[in-house]
Short mmCIF file of C-alpha atoms in Angstrom, two decimals:
data_model
loop_
_atom_site.label_atom_id
_atom_site.label_comp_id
_atom_site.label_asym_id
_atom_site.label_seq_id
_atom_site.Cartn_x
_atom_site.Cartn_y
_atom_site.Cartn_z
CA MET A 1 0.00 0.00 0.00
CA ASN A 2 1.18 3.51 -0.81
CA ALA A 3 2.07 5.29 2.43
CA SER A 4 0.75 8.60 1.09
CA GLY A 5 -2.71 7.08 0.59
CA PHE A 6 -2.88 5.22 3.88
CA VAL A 7 -5.74 6.17 6.22
CA TYR A 8 -5.98 4.44 9.58
CA GLY A 9 -9.37 2.86 10.05
CA SER A 10 -10.31 2.85 6.36
CA GLU A 11 -11.43 -0.77 6.79
CA LEU A 12 -14.24 0.46 9.06
CA GLN A 13 -15.71 2.87 6.49
CA GLY A 14 -18.68 2.26 4.23
CA ARG A 15 -18.57 2.52 0.47
CA GLY A 16 -20.43 5.87 0.43
CA TYR A 17 -23.59 4.44 -1.09
CA ALA A 18 -25.74 1.41 -0.31
CA THR A 19 -26.14 -1.44 -2.77
CA GLN A 20 -29.09 -3.80 -2.77
CA ARG A 21 -26.90 -6.39 -1.04
CA ASP A 22 -25.94 -3.86 1.65
CA LEU A 23 -29.60 -3.15 2.34
CA ILE A 24 -30.48 -6.84 2.49
CA PHE A 25 -27.70 -7.68 4.93
CA GLY A 26 -28.29 -4.50 6.93
CA TYR A 27 -32.02 -4.96 7.35
CA ILE A 28 -31.69 -8.68 8.10
CA THR A 29 -29.04 -7.98 10.74
CA THR A 30 -31.12 -5.23 12.34
CA LEU A 31 -34.35 -7.22 12.30
CA VAL A 32 -32.80 -10.41 13.66
CA SER A 33 -30.88 -8.57 16.38
CA VAL A 34 -33.95 -6.60 17.51
CA THR A 35 -35.92 -9.85 17.63
CA ALA A 36 -33.13 -11.50 19.62
CA SER A 37 -33.06 -8.55 22.03
CA PHE A 38 -36.80 -8.86 22.59
CA GLY A 39 -36.42 -12.60 23.18
CA ALA A 40 -33.60 -12.05 25.66
CA VAL A 41 -35.74 -9.60 27.66
CA ILE A 42 -38.54 -12.18 27.77
CA ASN A 43 -36.04 -14.78 29.00
CA LEU A 44 -34.91 -12.51 31.83
CA TYR A 45 -38.55 -11.79 32.68
CA LEU A 46 -39.30 -15.52 32.90
CA ILE A 47 -36.25 -16.22 35.05
CA LYS A 48 -37.24 -13.42 37.42
CA ASN A 49 -40.87 -14.53 37.77
CA LEU A 50 -40.74 -18.32 37.72
CA LYS A 51 -39.69 -20.17 40.87
CA ALA A 52 -38.46 -23.06 38.73
CA PHE A 53 -35.50 -20.90 37.67
CA HIS A 54 -34.66 -19.43 41.07
CA ASN A 55 -31.60 -21.62 41.37
CA ALA A 56 -28.04 -21.89 40.09
CA PHE A 57 -29.16 -22.96 36.62
CA GLY A 58 -31.48 -19.98 36.32
CA PHE A 59 -28.77 -17.61 37.55
CA PHE A 60 -26.22 -18.92 35.04
CA TRP A 61 -28.82 -18.76 32.28
CA ALA A 62 -29.60 -15.15 33.22
CA VAL A 63 -25.92 -14.16 33.10
CA ARG A 64 -25.54 -15.82 29.72
CA THR A 65 -28.68 -14.06 28.50
CA VAL A 66 -27.25 -10.69 29.57
CA GLY A 67 -24.23 -11.51 27.42
CA GLU A 68 -26.49 -12.28 24.49
CA LEU A 69 -28.57 -9.14 25.05
CA GLY A 70 -25.52 -6.88 25.12
CA SER A 71 -24.27 -8.32 21.85
CA ASP A 72 -27.75 -8.10 20.30
CA ILE A 73 -27.97 -4.39 21.14
CA ILE A 74 -24.62 -3.65 19.45
CA PHE A 75 -25.85 -5.44 16.32
CA ALA A 76 -29.13 -3.50 16.44
CA ILE A 77 -27.80 0.02 17.03
CA TYR A 78 -24.45 -0.13 15.23
CA THR A 79 -23.79 -3.10 12.95
CA GLY A 80 -27.13 -3.11 11.15
CA PRO A 81 -27.47 0.68 10.71
CA VAL A 82 -23.91 1.27 9.43
CA THR A 83 -24.38 -1.57 6.94
CA ILE A 84 -27.53 0.12 5.65
CA LEU A 85 -26.10 3.65 5.61
CA GLN A 86 -22.58 2.75 4.37
CA THR A 87 -21.29 6.05 5.76
CA THR A 88 -17.66 7.00 5.11
CA ASN A 89 -16.99 9.11 8.21
CA ILE A 90 -17.06 6.51 10.99
CA PRO A 91 -14.45 7.39 13.65
CA ALA A 92 -11.98 4.52 14.05
CA PRO A 93 -12.25 4.58 17.88
CA LEU A 94 -16.04 4.15 17.60
CA GLY A 95 -15.73 1.12 15.35
CA ILE A 96 -13.09 -0.44 17.58
CA PHE A 97 -15.10 0.25 20.73
CA ALA A 98 -18.23 -1.31 19.21
CA TYR A 99 -16.28 -4.49 18.43
CA GLN A 100 -14.65 -4.68 21.85
CA LEU A 101 -17.93 -4.11 23.69
CA SER A 102 -19.66 -6.73 21.55
CA PHE A 103 -16.77 -9.16 22.04
CA THR A 104 -16.96 -8.69 25.82
CA PHE A 105 -20.62 -9.67 25.87
CA THR A 106 -20.06 -12.53 23.42
CA TYR A 107 -17.21 -13.87 25.53
CA ILE A 108 -19.44 -13.87 28.62
CA GLN A 109 -22.16 -15.71 26.71
CA CYS A 110 -19.72 -18.29 25.36
CA VAL A 111 -17.97 -19.09 28.64
CA MET A 112 -21.27 -19.26 30.53
CA ASN A 113 -22.15 -22.22 28.29
CA LEU A 114 -19.34 -24.04 30.06
CA ALA A 115 -20.74 -23.07 33.47
CA ILE A 116 -24.22 -24.28 32.47
CA ALA A 117 -22.78 -27.58 31.22
CA ALA A 118 -21.00 -28.07 34.56
CA ASN A 119 -24.24 -27.22 36.36
CA ARG A 120 -26.17 -29.87 34.42
CA PHE A 121 -23.37 -32.39 35.05
CA ILE A 122 -23.71 -31.98 38.81
CA ALA A 123 -27.52 -31.97 38.65
CA VAL A 124 -27.54 -35.31 36.80
CA CYS A 125 -24.54 -37.06 38.33
CA TYR A 126 -24.61 -35.73 41.91
CA PRO A 127 -28.16 -34.52 42.60
CA LEU A 128 -27.86 -34.84 46.39
CA GLN A 129 -24.84 -32.52 46.47
CA TYR A 130 -26.23 -30.07 43.92
CA LYS A 131 -27.47 -27.36 46.29
CA SER A 132 -24.42 -27.50 48.53
CA ILE A 133 -22.05 -27.21 45.56
CA PHE A 134 -23.92 -24.49 43.66
CA ASN A 135 -24.50 -22.13 46.55
CA LYS A 136 -25.00 -18.39 46.16
CA ARG A 137 -21.34 -17.57 46.81
CA LEU A 138 -20.12 -19.93 44.08
CA CYS A 139 -22.66 -18.69 41.54
CA VAL A 140 -21.80 -15.03 42.09
CA GLY A 141 -18.09 -15.88 42.10
CA VAL A 142 -18.37 -17.66 38.74
CA ALA A 143 -20.23 -14.72 37.20
CA LEU A 144 -17.68 -12.18 38.45
CA PHE A 145 -14.78 -14.37 37.34
CA VAL A 146 -16.19 -14.62 33.81
CA LEU A 147 -16.82 -10.86 33.71
CA PHE A 148 -13.30 -9.93 34.80
CA GLN A 149 -11.89 -12.55 32.47
CA ALA A 150 -13.77 -10.99 29.54
CA LEU A 151 -12.49 -7.51 30.44
CA PHE A 152 -8.93 -8.82 30.74
CA VAL A 153 -9.13 -10.52 27.35
CA VAL A 154 -10.21 -7.26 25.70
CA THR A 155 -7.22 -5.43 27.23
CA LEU A 156 -4.93 -7.72 25.20
CA TYR A 157 -5.75 -5.61 22.15
CA PHE A 158 -4.14 -2.64 23.93
CA ILE A 159 -1.22 -4.56 25.42
CA PHE A 160 -0.18 -5.89 22.00
CA PRO A 161 -0.28 -3.02 19.49
CA CYS A 162 -1.53 -3.18 15.92
CA ASN A 163 -4.05 -5.95 16.51
CA HIS A 164 -7.33 -4.06 16.56
CA ILE A 165 -10.48 -5.42 14.97
CA GLY A 166 -13.64 -3.58 13.94
CA TYR A 167 -16.78 -4.05 11.90
CA GLY A 168 -16.35 -3.28 8.19
CA PRO A 169 -19.77 -2.45 6.67
CA LYS A 170 -18.48 -3.14 3.15
CA TYR A 171 -17.51 -6.67 4.18
CA TYR A 172 -20.38 -7.50 6.56
CA SER A 173 -17.93 -8.82 9.13
CA ASN A 174 -15.28 -7.84 11.65
CA VAL A 175 -12.00 -7.12 9.89
CA PHE A 176 -8.40 -6.42 10.83
CA ILE A 177 -7.39 -2.75 11.02
CA LYS A 178 -3.91 -2.07 9.70
CA CYS A 179 -1.91 0.40 11.76
CA GLU A 180 0.73 1.10 9.09
CA PRO A 181 0.74 0.83 5.29
CA ASP A 182 3.58 -1.65 4.94
CA LEU A 183 2.46 -4.13 7.59
CA ASP A 184 3.34 -7.65 6.44
CA ARG A 185 0.15 -9.29 7.74
CA ASP A 186 -3.57 -8.81 7.20
CA TYR A 187 -4.84 -10.41 10.39
CA SER A 188 -4.82 -9.76 14.13
CA LEU A 189 -2.42 -11.98 16.05
CA VAL A 190 -4.47 -11.49 19.21
CA SER A 191 -7.72 -12.54 17.55
CA ARG A 192 -6.15 -15.47 15.72
CA TYR A 193 -4.88 -17.11 18.89
CA LEU A 194 -7.59 -15.78 21.19
CA TYR A 195 -10.37 -17.37 19.16
CA ARG A 196 -8.57 -20.69 19.18
CA VAL A 197 -7.99 -20.65 22.94
CA CYS A 198 -11.60 -19.67 23.64
CA PHE A 199 -12.85 -22.38 21.28
CA THR A 200 -10.69 -25.03 22.94
CA ILE A 201 -11.62 -24.10 26.49
CA ALA A 202 -15.29 -23.17 26.10
CA CYS A 203 -16.57 -25.29 23.22
CA PHE A 204 -14.32 -28.35 23.51
CA GLY A 205 -14.53 -28.31 27.31
CA THR A 206 -18.31 -28.04 27.18
CA GLY A 207 -18.43 -30.95 24.75
CA ILE A 208 -16.43 -33.18 27.10
CA ILE A 209 -18.64 -32.35 30.09
CA ASN A 210 -21.81 -32.92 28.06
CA SER A 211 -20.50 -36.29 26.86
CA ILE A 212 -19.92 -37.44 30.43
CA THR A 213 -23.36 -36.20 31.48
CA PHE A 214 -24.98 -38.02 28.57
CA CYS A 215 -23.26 -41.28 29.54
CA LYS A 216 -24.60 -40.86 33.07
CA ILE A 217 -28.13 -40.33 31.73
CA VAL A 218 -27.86 -43.50 29.66
CA HIS A 219 -26.57 -45.39 32.70
CA ILE A 220 -29.52 -44.20 34.83
CA ARG A 221 -31.94 -45.05 32.03
CA LEU A 222 -30.66 -48.63 31.96
CA SER A 223 -30.20 -49.17 35.69
CA SER A 224 -32.92 -47.22 37.50
CA LYS A 225 -36.30 -46.75 35.86
CA THR A 226 -37.68 -45.10 39.01
CA THR A 227 -35.04 -42.36 38.97
CA TYR A 228 -35.30 -41.90 35.22
CA ASP A 229 -39.09 -41.49 35.34
CA SER A 230 -39.05 -38.99 38.21
CA LYS A 231 -40.26 -35.49 37.45
CA GLU A 232 -37.09 -33.76 38.65
CA PHE A 233 -34.77 -36.01 36.66
CA LYS A 234 -36.79 -35.60 33.48
CA ARG A 235 -36.59 -31.85 33.96
CA ASP A 236 -32.81 -32.07 34.38
CA VAL A 237 -32.57 -34.16 31.20
CA ARG A 238 -34.75 -31.68 29.30
CA LEU A 239 -32.60 -28.72 30.32
CA PHE A 240 -29.46 -30.72 29.55
CA THR A 241 -30.72 -31.58 26.07
CA LEU A 242 -31.63 -27.95 25.45
CA GLY A 243 -28.15 -26.87 26.51
CA VAL A 244 -26.47 -29.46 24.29
CA VAL A 245 -28.30 -28.27 21.16
CA GLN A 246 -27.32 -24.68 21.93
CA ASP A 247 -23.70 -25.71 22.56
CA ILE A 248 -23.54 -27.51 19.21
CA LEU A 249 -24.82 -24.40 17.40
CA MET A 250 -22.34 -22.19 19.27
CA THR A 251 -19.50 -24.57 18.37
CA ILE A 252 -20.42 -24.35 14.67
CA VAL A 253 -20.45 -20.54 14.79
CA ALA A 254 -17.19 -20.36 16.79
CA LEU A 255 -15.48 -22.70 14.32
CA SER A 256 -16.74 -20.60 11.42
CA ILE A 257 -15.32 -17.44 13.04
CA ILE A 258 -11.93 -19.16 13.42
CA ILE A 259 -11.93 -20.30 9.78
CA CYS A 260 -12.94 -16.87 8.45
CA ASN A 261 -10.35 -15.21 10.74
CA ASN A 262 -11.62 -11.64 10.18
CA GLU A 263 -10.98 -11.77 6.45
CA GLN A 264 -12.37 -9.00 4.25
CA GLU A 265 -13.58 -11.24 1.45
CA ILE A 266 -15.73 -14.09 2.71
CA SER A 267 -18.67 -15.88 1.14
CA VAL A 268 -22.34 -15.32 2.01
CA VAL A 269 -22.34 -18.67 3.79
CA GLY A 270 -19.29 -17.59 5.78
CA ILE A 271 -21.01 -14.37 6.82
CA LEU A 272 -24.21 -16.13 7.89
CA LEU A 273 -22.35 -18.85 9.82
CA SER A 274 -19.78 -16.64 11.50
CA TYR A 275 -20.73 -13.02 12.16
CA ASP A 276 -24.52 -13.06 11.70
CA GLY A 277 -24.52 -16.61 13.04
CA LEU A 278 -24.20 -15.21 16.55
CA ILE A 279 -27.52 -13.37 16.52
CA PHE A 280 -29.22 -16.30 14.76
CA ILE A 281 -28.29 -18.67 17.59
CA TYR A 282 -29.23 -16.02 20.17
CA ASN A 283 -32.72 -16.06 18.67
CA PHE A 284 -32.78 -19.83 18.90
CA ASN A 285 -31.63 -19.74 22.52
CA SER A 286 -34.39 -17.31 23.49
CA ALA A 287 -37.09 -19.21 21.59
CA SER A 288 -36.03 -22.58 22.98
CA MET A 289 -36.24 -21.24 26.54
CA VAL A 290 -39.85 -20.23 25.95
CA PHE A 291 -41.18 -23.10 23.86
CA CYS A 292 -39.17 -26.07 25.20
CA ASN A 293 -39.98 -25.49 28.88
CA PRO A 294 -43.57 -26.22 29.95
CA GLU A 295 -43.21 -23.86 32.93
CA CYS A 296 -42.52 -20.97 30.56
CA ARG A 297 -45.31 -21.89 28.16
CA ARG A 298 -47.85 -22.10 30.97
CA PHE A 299 -46.76 -18.76 32.41
CA LEU A 300 -46.87 -16.90 29.09
CA PHE A 301 -49.81 -18.54 27.34
CA ASN A 302 -52.03 -20.04 30.04
CA LYS A 303 -54.19 -17.45 31.78
CA ASN A 304 -55.01 -19.99 34.48
CA CYS A 305 -51.36 -20.40 35.48
CA THR A 306 -51.32 -20.97 39.23
CA ALA A 307 -49.85 -18.35 41.50
CA SER A 308 -47.59 -20.97 43.09
CA ASN A 309 -45.36 -20.90 40.03
CA VAL A 310 -45.00 -17.14 40.01
CA VAL A 311 -42.99 -14.79 42.15
CA THR A 312 -44.52 -11.37 42.58
CA SER A 313 -42.46 -8.29 41.91
CA THR A 314 -42.49 -7.38 45.61
CA LYS A 315 -40.33 -10.35 46.58
#
């Protein structure tokens, strides 16, 4: 690149006019993210008002939902609109901040999948010790640890210079921002290795825990019909199954993000599976919470829902 024509943050600028493809991607991103935000709010409302979720699982699910909601809002108020407008005067710090804020929330959401998997493992394998293990102190400690971990991870972009990432509306994805014209790489070293570490710990670790839990469920199914047919165990299995499906979808999206590696030229499939894939699975997570749990369906759609399942706002 010619040094005289180099402009820092040019990757974050729009093309100056919106094509039909820009409008399609922009409106889809905005619509899906707004829908996901609405779904996340409903999830938090259900967790707050249903006694069935006033436990460690519900707390972890709420923290994860906050992560999803934060990311959804960034998509709705920044990513979608700048894709539609394709403006050419986006300040580089704004684009970088939007990415880092979104990444912080996404990181919280991703790692909380691991906490939820561990929670289901204890619920299925060690039900008698469940409440003593997942006490209030541990739950709050896990949430704070994940939050501080997410903030620390974001600071790596400042510790190691020339590794910033931001959303490029021309490319419909997060792209690497060159800090000098003659830089011999077109990718962020921090992101390249950070994505891989997060994938290994969160997604692979979650997969291992879920595999062990599944084996335990099969063992109980074959050895103790009474336990397997109990209401509490079936509920644990249902929540476990729900979590597994969500983990599989998150693993697919995380793997797609690693493969795309913040490239500027990626296919439509790559965009939908990696960047926009996040808000698609957030919509699925919110919908599955509502429609796959009978407690939630009764509360939202059954006017005769008993007061014993509801916690009033004064409590």
